[in-house]
C-alpha cells in the first residue's frame, strides 16, 4: 500500500510536470500556432501540468507531428546532421 502511494506521489509530483514541460517545448518548436491555441485555454497562472485534459489533447495532436519529424530525420539523416551540429565542432 505504501509503495503504491509513494509511486503515485512520484508520478504526480515529478513525472507529470516534466512531461508537460517536454510537451510544451516540443510544441513551441514544431507547431507554435498550436501552442498558442492551447496556451489560450489555460487560466492565468496555470501551467499545462495542472490540466491533464489539455495535456492529453495536445499530446494527441502533437503525436503525428512528432512522428513525421522522426520519419523525415530517418529519411534524410545527412540533412539532420547539418541542422544540428555537434557542440564544439566548427565548419572548415
GROMACS .gro file of C-alpha atoms in nm:
model
   92
    1UNK     CA    1   0.000   0.000   0.000
    2UNK     CA    2   0.278   0.243   0.093
    3UNK     CA    3   0.473   0.159  -0.222
    4UNK     CA    4   0.170   0.239  -0.438
    5UNK     CA    5   0.119   0.568  -0.257
    6UNK     CA    6   0.486   0.652  -0.299
    7UNK     CA    7   0.481   0.574  -0.671
    8UNK     CA    8   0.167   0.782  -0.714
    9UNK     CA    9   0.335   1.074  -0.537
   10UNK     CA   10   0.648   1.048  -0.753
   11UNK     CA   11   0.439   1.025  -1.068
   12UNK     CA   12   0.224   1.325  -0.977
   13UNK     CA   13   0.498   1.547  -0.840
   14UNK     CA   14   0.782   1.475  -1.081
   15UNK     CA   15   0.691   1.287  -1.397
   16UNK     CA   16   0.378   1.478  -1.495
   17UNK     CA   17   0.541   1.824  -1.469
   18UNK     CA   18   0.847   1.702  -1.664
   19UNK     CA   19   0.627   1.551  -1.933
   20UNK     CA   20   0.427   1.874  -1.955
   21UNK     CA   21   0.748   2.078  -1.991
   22UNK     CA   22   0.874   1.849  -2.268
   23UNK     CA   23   0.540   1.861  -2.449
   24UNK     CA   24   0.533   2.240  -2.423
   25UNK     CA   25   0.892   2.268  -2.552
   26UNK     CA   26   0.827   2.038  -2.849
   27UNK     CA   27   0.502   2.211  -2.936
   28UNK     CA   28   0.663   2.556  -2.928
   29UNK     CA   29   0.940   2.428  -3.155
   30UNK     CA   30   0.737   2.225  -3.405
   31UNK     CA   31   0.393   2.387  -3.400
   32UNK     CA   32   0.400   2.730  -3.235
   33UNK     CA   33   0.049   2.813  -3.353
   34UNK     CA   34  -0.080   2.502  -3.179
   35UNK     CA   35   0.091   2.607  -2.856
   36UNK     CA   36  -0.075   2.950  -2.878
   37UNK     CA   37  -0.413   2.777  -2.915
   38UNK     CA   38  -0.358   2.566  -2.604
   39UNK     CA   39  -0.197   2.844  -2.404
   40UNK     CA   40  -0.516   3.043  -2.456
   41UNK     CA   41  -0.711   2.759  -2.289
   42UNK     CA   42  -0.506   2.791  -1.969
   43UNK     CA   43  -0.628   3.020  -1.693
   44UNK     CA   44  -0.392   3.298  -1.577
   45UNK     CA   45  -0.119   3.143  -1.362
   46UNK     CA   46  -0.199   2.790  -1.480
   47UNK     CA   47   0.060   2.565  -1.641
   48UNK     CA   48  -0.001   2.267  -1.866
   49UNK     CA   49   0.084   2.018  -1.587
   50UNK     CA   50  -0.220   2.143  -1.395
   51UNK     CA   51  -0.453   2.044  -1.681
   52UNK     CA   52  -0.421   1.674  -1.764
   53UNK     CA   53  -0.714   1.706  -2.003
   54UNK     CA   54  -0.522   1.962  -2.211
   55UNK     CA   55  -0.201   1.758  -2.188
   56UNK     CA   56  -0.384   1.460  -2.333
   57UNK     CA   57  -0.547   1.664  -2.610
   58UNK     CA   58  -0.222   1.841  -2.702
   59UNK     CA   59  -0.030   1.514  -2.692
   60UNK     CA   60  -0.280   1.358  -2.930
   61UNK     CA   61  -0.241   1.650  -3.172
   62UNK     CA   62   0.138   1.653  -3.146
   63UNK     CA   63   0.188   1.279  -3.194
   64UNK     CA   64   0.154   1.281  -3.576
   65UNK     CA   65   0.373   1.594  -3.598
   66UNK     CA   66   0.648   1.429  -3.391
   67UNK     CA   67   0.618   1.104  -3.585
   68UNK     CA   68   0.655   1.296  -3.912
   69UNK     CA   69   0.965   1.475  -3.784
   70UNK     CA   70   1.119   1.140  -3.687
   71UNK     CA   71   1.033   0.991  -4.026
   72UNK     CA   72   1.183   1.293  -4.204
   73UNK     CA   73   1.501   1.267  -3.995
   74UNK     CA   74   1.533   0.895  -4.075
   75UNK     CA   75   1.475   0.960  -4.446
   76UNK     CA   76   1.730   1.244  -4.458
   77UNK     CA   77   1.997   1.174  -4.194
   78UNK     CA   78   2.252   1.397  -4.370
   79UNK     CA   79   2.019   1.700  -4.354
   80UNK     CA   80   1.955   1.637  -3.984
   81UNK     CA   81   2.329   1.641  -3.910
   82UNK     CA   82   2.370   1.973  -4.090
   83UNK     CA   83   2.090   2.130  -3.887
   84UNK     CA   84   2.218   2.002  -3.551
   85UNK     CA   85   2.595   2.039  -3.535
   86UNK     CA   86   2.780   1.869  -3.253
   87UNK     CA   87   2.887   2.107  -2.977
   88UNK     CA   88   3.244   2.219  -3.024
   89UNK     CA   89   3.252   2.132  -3.394
   90UNK     CA   90   3.327   2.403  -3.646
   91UNK     CA   91   3.279   2.406  -4.020
   92UNK     CA   92   3.604   2.434  -4.212
   0.00000   0.00000   0.00000
